Amino acid sequence: MANEQLSNSTIFPLGQKVEANFIGDAYLQMIFTDPTPLNTSVGNVTFAPGARNSWHSHKVGQVLLVTGGEGWYQKEGKSAQLLKTSDVVNIPPNVKHCHGATKDSWIVHLTLSYKGNQSTEKGHKGKLKLSLA
């Protein structure tokens, strides 16, 4: 997805650049953080081409809703799967994984996480079976 297509495919602001636990340029805009009624946070995450997050897992799991572009999701020990607009990824609890953009496209997704569902492994930047860059 070209830069001009990125602005046409997003409904939330780009947000602030995040560096900890990310490789390449990534941005986060928190959309919803109130503890009621669901105690769930919603963030809009944007990855520049070739960017990804580090390997990590979540105690309660995570849901990704792809709103634009193309990227990858990979569970540790499994093949990476291509993500496109409108894909939904339901990540089970304690599954080590990573996600990010393809080398030629931005990707934007919403992330839904139970509040207090902190990543259980941060900063592990091990190699992917299939390079996202």
JSON list of C-alpha atoms in Angstrom, two decimals:
[
{"chain": "A", "resi": 1, "resn": "MET", "atom": "CA", "xyz": [0.00, 0.00, 0.00]},
{"chain": "A", "resi": 2, "resn": "ALA", "atom": "CA", "xyz": [1.49, 3.29, -1.05]},
{"chain": "A", "resi": 3, "resn": "ASN", "atom": "CA", "xyz": [1.65, 6.24, 1.34]},
{"chain": "A", "resi": 4, "resn": "GLU", "atom": "CA", "xyz": [-1.28, 7.99, -0.34]},
{"chain": "A", "resi": 5, "resn": "GLN", "atom": "CA", "xyz": [-3.36, 4.82, 0.00]},
{"chain": "A", "resi": 6, "resn": "LEU", "atom": "CA", "xyz": [-2.47, 4.67, 3.69]},
{"chain": "A", "resi": 7, "resn": "SER", "atom": "CA", "xyz": [-4.17, 7.98, 4.41]},
{"chain": "A", "resi": 8, "resn": "ASN", "atom": "CA", "xyz": [-7.27, 6.82, 2.52]},
{"chain": "A", "resi": 9, "resn": "SER", "atom": "CA", "xyz": [-7.53, 3.51, 4.38]},
{"chain": "A", "resi": 10, "resn": "THR", "atom": "CA", "xyz": [-7.29, 4.70, 7.96]},
{"chain": "A", "resi": 11, "resn": "ILE", "atom": "CA", "xyz": [-10.08, 6.07, 10.11]},
{"chain": "A", "resi": 12, "resn": "PHE", "atom": "CA", "xyz": [-8.03, 6.89, 13.21]},
{"chain": "A", "resi": 13, "resn": "PRO", "atom": "CA", "xyz": [-5.00, 9.19, 13.59]},
{"chain": "A", "resi": 14, "resn": "LEU", "atom": "CA", "xyz": [-1.56, 7.75, 12.96]},
{"chain": "A", "resi": 15, "resn": "GLY", "atom": "CA", "xyz": [-0.58, 8.20, 16.60]},
{"chain": "A", "resi": 16, "resn": "GLN", "atom": "CA", "xyz": [2.82, 8.36, 18.25]},
{"chain": "A", "resi": 17, "resn": "LYS", "atom": "CA", "xyz": [5.87, 6.51, 17.00]},
{"chain": "A", "resi": 18, "resn": "VAL", "atom": "CA", "xyz": [6.71, 3.54, 19.22]},
{"chain": "A", "resi": 19, "resn": "GLU", "atom": "CA", "xyz": [10.19, 2.11, 19.41]},
{"chain": "A", "resi": 20, "resn": "ALA", "atom": "CA", "xyz": [10.36, -0.26, 22.37]},
{"chain": "A", "resi": 21, "resn": "ASN", "atom": "CA", "xyz": [9.72, -3.82, 21.18]},
{"chain": "A", "resi": 22, "resn": "PHE", "atom": "CA", "xyz": [9.38, -2.83, 17.52]},
{"chain": "A", "resi": 23, "resn": "ILE", "atom": "CA", "xyz": [11.70, -3.20, 14.55]},
{"chain": "A", "resi": 24, "resn": "GLY", "atom": "CA", "xyz": [11.26, -0.43, 11.96]},
{"chain": "A", "resi": 25, "resn": "ASP", "atom": "CA", "xyz": [8.73, 2.39, 12.05]},
{"chain": "A", "resi": 26, "resn": "ALA", "atom": "CA", "xyz": [5.51, 1.69, 13.92]},
{"chain": "A", "resi": 27, "resn": "TYR", "atom": "CA", "xyz": [2.86, 4.00, 15.37]},
{"chain": "A", "resi": 28, "resn": "LEU", "atom": "CA", "xyz": [0.21, 3.60, 18.07]},
{"chain": "A", "resi": 29, "resn": "GLN", "atom": "CA", "xyz": [-2.98, 5.57, 18.65]},
{"chain": "A", "resi": 30, "resn": "MET", "atom": "CA", "xyz": [-5.00, 4.36, 21.62]},
{"chain": "A", "resi": 31, "resn": "ILE", "atom": "CA", "xyz": [-8.70, 4.45, 20.73]},
{"chain": "A", "resi": 32, "resn": "PHE", "atom": "CA", "xyz": [-10.37, 3.15, 23.87]},
{"chain": "A", "resi": 33, "resn": "THR", "atom": "CA", "xyz": [-8.91, 2.63, 27.34]},
{"chain": "A", "resi": 34, "resn": "ASP", "atom": "CA", "xyz": [-11.85, 2.96, 29.74]},
{"chain": "A", "resi": 35, "resn": "PRO", "atom": "CA", "xyz": [-12.18, 0.15, 32.28]},
{"chain": "A", "resi": 36, "resn": "THR", "atom": "CA", "xyz": [-15.94, -0.09, 31.77]},
{"chain": "A", "resi": 37, "resn": "PRO", "atom": "CA", "xyz": [-17.88, -1.79, 30.41]},
{"chain": "A", "resi": 38, "resn": "LEU", "atom": "CA", "xyz": [-15.47, -4.45, 29.04]},
{"chain": "A", "resi": 39, "resn": "ASN", "atom": "CA", "xyz": [-12.11, -3.62, 30.63]},
{"chain": "A", "resi": 40, "resn": "THR", "atom": "CA", "xyz": [-10.63, -3.90, 27.13]},
{"chain": "A", "resi": 41, "resn": "SER", "atom": "CA", "xyz": [-8.26, -1.51, 25.42]},
{"chain": "A", "resi": 42, "resn": "VAL", "atom": "CA", "xyz": [-8.37, -0.83, 21.69]},
{"chain": "A", "resi": 43, "resn": "GLY", "atom": "CA", "xyz": [-5.35, 0.54, 19.87]},
{"chain": "A", "resi": 44, "resn": "ASN", "atom": "CA", "xyz": [-4.78, 1.47, 16.24]},
{"chain": "A", "resi": 45, "resn": "VAL", "atom": "CA", "xyz": [-1.34, 0.20, 15.21]},
{"chain": "A", "resi": 46, "resn": "THR", "atom": "CA", "xyz": [0.33, 1.25, 11.95]},
{"chain": "A", "resi": 47, "resn": "PHE", "atom": "CA", "xyz": [3.46, -0.47, 10.61]},
{"chain": "A", "resi": 48, "resn": "ALA", "atom": "CA", "xyz": [5.57, 1.06, 7.83]},
{"chain": "A", "resi": 49, "resn": "PRO", "atom": "CA", "xyz": [6.74, -1.34, 5.10]},
{"chain": "A", "resi": 50, "resn": "GLY", "atom": "CA", "xyz": [9.06, -3.97, 6.61]},
{"chain": "A", "resi": 51, "resn": "ALA", "atom": "CA", "xyz": [8.32, -3.01, 10.23]},
{"chain": "A", "resi": 52, "resn": "ARG", "atom": "CA", "xyz": [7.19, -5.54, 12.84]},
{"chain": "A", "resi": 53, "resn": "ASN", "atom": "CA", "xyz": [6.99, -6.05, 16.55]},
{"chain": "A", "resi": 54, "resn": "SER", "atom": "CA", "xyz": [9.22, -8.33, 18.59]},
{"chain": "A", "resi": 55, "resn": "TRP", "atom": "CA", "xyz": [8.19, -11.85, 19.51]},
{"chain": "A", "resi": 56, "resn": "HIS", "atom": "CA", "xyz": [5.78, -11.69, 22.44]},
{"chain": "A", "resi": 57, "resn": "SER", "atom": "CA", "xyz": [2.75, -13.31, 24.04]},
{"chain": "A", "resi": 58, "resn": "HIS", "atom": "CA", "xyz": [-0.22, -12.16, 26.12]},
{"chain": "A", "resi": 59, "resn": "LYS", "atom": "CA", "xyz": [-1.57, -13.79, 29.27]},
{"chain": "A", "resi": 60, "resn": "VAL", "atom": "CA", "xyz": [-5.19, -13.48, 28.12]},
{"chain": "A", "resi": 61, "resn": "GLY", "atom": "CA", "xyz": [-4.69, -13.43, 24.34]},
{"chain": "A", "resi": 62, "resn": "GLN", "atom": "CA", "xyz": [-5.27, -10.69, 21.78]},
{"chain": "A", "resi": 63, "resn": "VAL", "atom": "CA", "xyz": [-7.42, -9.94, 18.73]},
{"chain": "A", "resi": 64, "resn": "LEU", "atom": "CA", "xyz": [-6.17, -8.13, 15.61]},
{"chain": "A", "resi": 65, "resn": "LEU", "atom": "CA", "xyz": [-8.59, -6.52, 13.12]},
{"chain": "A", "resi": 66, "resn": "VAL", "atom": "CA", "xyz": [-6.82, -5.52, 9.91]},
{"chain": "A", "resi": 67, "resn": "THR", "atom": "CA", "xyz": [-8.19, -2.23, 8.56]},
{"chain": "A", "resi": 68, "resn": "GLY", "atom": "CA", "xyz": [-5.75, -1.57, 5.72]},
{"chain": "A", "resi": 69, "resn": "GLY", "atom": "CA", "xyz": [-2.70, -2.79, 3.85]},
{"chain": "A", "resi": 70, "resn": "GLU", "atom": "CA", "xyz": [-0.89, -6.12, 3.92]},
{"chain": "A", "resi": 71, "resn": "GLY", "atom": "CA", "xyz": [1.20, -7.77, 6.57]},
{"chain": "A", "resi": 72, "resn": "TRP", "atom": "CA", "xyz": [2.10, -10.97, 8.35]},
{"chain": "A", "resi": 73, "resn": "TYR", "atom": "CA", "xyz": [1.17, -12.78, 11.53]},
{"chain": "A", "resi": 74, "resn": "GLN", "atom": "CA", "xyz": [3.29, -15.66, 12.77]},
{"chain": "A", "resi": 75, "resn": "LYS", "atom": "CA", "xyz": [3.01, -18.03, 15.72]},
{"chain": "A", "resi": 76, "resn": "GLU", "atom": "CA", "xyz": [6.33, -19.34, 16.95]},
{"chain": "A", "resi": 77, "resn": "GLY", "atom": "CA", "xyz": [7.18, -22.60, 15.18]},
{"chain": "A", "resi": 78, "resn": "LYS", "atom": "CA", "xyz": [4.53, -22.09, 12.48]},
{"chain": "A", "resi": 79, "resn": "SER", "atom": "CA", "xyz": [4.55, -20.58, 9.01]},
{"chain": "A", "resi": 80, "resn": "ALA", "atom": "CA", "xyz": [3.69, -16.90, 8.69]},
{"chain": "A", "resi": 81, "resn": "GLN", "atom": "CA", "xyz": [0.25, -16.09, 7.33]},
{"chain": "A", "resi": 82, "resn": "LEU", "atom": "CA", "xyz": [-0.46, -13.17, 5.04]},
{"chain": "A", "resi": 83, "resn": "LEU", "atom": "CA", "xyz": [-2.88, -10.58, 6.40]},
{"chain": "A", "resi": 84, "resn": "LYS", "atom": "CA", "xyz": [-5.06, -8.31, 4.27]},
{"chain": "A", "resi": 85, "resn": "THR", "atom": "CA", "xyz": [-7.76, -5.73, 4.91]},
{"chain": "A", "resi": 86, "resn": "SER", "atom": "CA", "xyz": [-10.71, -7.19, 6.86]},
{"chain": "A", "resi": 87, "resn": "ASP", "atom": "CA", "xyz": [-8.77, -10.18, 8.24]},
{"chain": "A", "resi": 88, "resn": "VAL", "atom": "CA", "xyz": [-9.30, -11.02, 11.91]},
{"chain": "A", "resi": 89, "resn": "VAL", "atom": "CA", "xyz": [-6.68, -12.85, 13.99]},
{"chain": "A", "resi": 90, "resn": "ASN", "atom": "CA", "xyz": [-7.71, -14.40, 17.31]},
{"chain": "A", "resi": 91, "resn": "ILE", "atom": "CA", "xyz": [-4.48, -15.02, 19.24]},
{"chain": "A", "resi": 92, "resn": "PRO", "atom": "CA", "xyz": [-4.89, -17.50, 22.11]},
{"chain": "A", "resi": 93, "resn": "PRO", "atom": "CA", "xyz": [-3.43, -16.86, 25.57]},
{"chain": "A", "resi": 94, "resn": "ASN", "atom": "CA", "xyz": [0.33, -17.35, 26.02]},
{"chain": "A", "resi": 95, "resn": "VAL", "atom": "CA", "xyz": [1.04, -17.98, 22.31]},
{"chain": "A", "resi": 96, "resn": "LYS", "atom": "CA", "xyz": [4.37, -16.43, 21.31]},
{"chain": "A", "resi": 97, "resn": "HIS", "atom": "CA", "xyz": [3.87, -14.50, 18.08]},
{"chain": "A", "resi": 98, "resn": "CYS", "atom": "CA", "xyz": [4.78, -11.43, 16.06]},
{"chain": "A", "resi": 99, "resn": "HIS", "atom": "CA", "xyz": [3.08, -9.34, 13.40]},
{"chain": "A", "resi": 100, "resn": "GLY", "atom": "CA", "xyz": [3.97, -6.53, 11.05]},
{"chain": "A", "resi": 101, "resn": "ALA", "atom": "CA", "xyz": [3.98, -5.19, 7.49]},
{"chain": "A", "resi": 102, "resn": "THR", "atom": "CA", "xyz": [5.15, -6.84, 4.30]},
{"chain": "A", "resi": 103, "resn": "LYS", "atom": "CA", "xyz": [8.26, -5.35, 2.73]},
{"chain": "A", "resi": 104, "resn": "ASP", "atom": "CA", "xyz": [6.19, -3.42, 0.16]},
{"chain": "A", "resi": 105, "resn": "SER", "atom": "CA", "xyz": [3.12, -2.36, 2.13]},
{"chain": "A", "resi": 106, "resn": "TRP", "atom": "CA", "xyz": [1.99, -0.53, 5.21]},
{"chain": "A", "resi": 107, "resn": "ILE", "atom": "CA", "xyz": [-0.45, -2.38, 7.44]},
{"chain": "A", "resi": 108, "resn": "VAL", "atom": "CA", "xyz": [-2.92, -0.90, 9.88]},
{"chain": "A", "resi": 109, "resn": "HIS", "atom": "CA", "xyz": [-4.78, -2.98, 12.46]},
{"chain": "A", "resi": 110, "resn": "LEU", "atom": "CA", "xyz": [-6.80, -2.53, 15.58]},
{"chain": "A", "resi": 111, "resn": "THR", "atom": "CA", "xyz": [-5.60, -4.50, 18.56]},
{"chain": "A", "resi": 112, "resn": "LEU", "atom": "CA", "xyz": [-8.05, -5.55, 21.25]},
{"chain": "A", "resi": 113, "resn": "SER", "atom": "CA", "xyz": [-6.54, -6.55, 24.58]},
{"chain": "A", "resi": 114, "resn": "TYR", "atom": "CA", "xyz": [-7.98, -7.12, 28.02]},
{"chain": "A", "resi": 115, "resn": "LYS", "atom": "CA", "xyz": [-6.66, -4.37, 30.30]},
{"chain": "A", "resi": 116, "resn": "GLY", "atom": "CA", "xyz": [-3.83, -5.75, 32.38]},
{"chain": "A", "resi": 117, "resn": "ASN", "atom": "CA", "xyz": [-3.08, -8.26, 29.60]},
{"chain": "A", "resi": 118, "resn": "GLN", "atom": "CA", "xyz": [0.56, -7.27, 29.57]},
{"chain": "A", "resi": 119, "resn": "SER", "atom": "CA", "xyz": [2.88, -8.85, 27.09]},
{"chain": "A", "resi": 120, "resn": "THR", "atom": "CA", "xyz": [4.67, -11.69, 28.85]},
{"chain": "A", "resi": 121, "resn": "GLU", "atom": "CA", "xyz": [7.83, -11.46, 26.78]},
{"chain": "A", "resi": 122, "resn": "LYS", "atom": "CA", "xyz": [9.13, -8.10, 25.63]},
{"chain": "A", "resi": 123, "resn": "GLY", "atom": "CA", "xyz": [12.10, -7.23, 23.54]},
{"chain": "A", "resi": 124, "resn": "HIS", "atom": "CA", "xyz": [12.85, -10.66, 22.05]},
{"chain": "A", "resi": 125, "resn": "LYS", "atom": "CA", "xyz": [13.80, -9.84, 18.47]},
{"chain": "A", "resi": 126, "resn": "GLY", "atom": "CA", "xyz": [14.59, -13.36, 17.28]},
{"chain": "A", "resi": 127, "resn": "LYS", "atom": "CA", "xyz": [14.60, -14.28, 13.61]},
{"chain": "A", "resi": 128, "resn": "LEU", "atom": "CA", "xyz": [11.41, -15.04, 11.75]},
{"chain": "A", "resi": 129, "resn": "LYS", "atom": "CA", "xyz": [10.96, -18.19, 9.70]},
{"chain": "A", "resi": 130, "resn": "LEU", "atom": "CA", "xyz": [9.68, -15.89, 6.96]},
{"chain": "A", "resi": 131, "resn": "SER", "atom": "CA", "xyz": [11.16, -12.42, 6.92]},
{"chain": "A", "resi": 132, "resn": "LEU", "atom": "CA", "xyz": [8.60, -9.64, 7.18]},
{"chain": "A", "resi": 133, "resn": "ALA", "atom": "CA", "xyz": [11.08, -7.27, 5.63]}
]
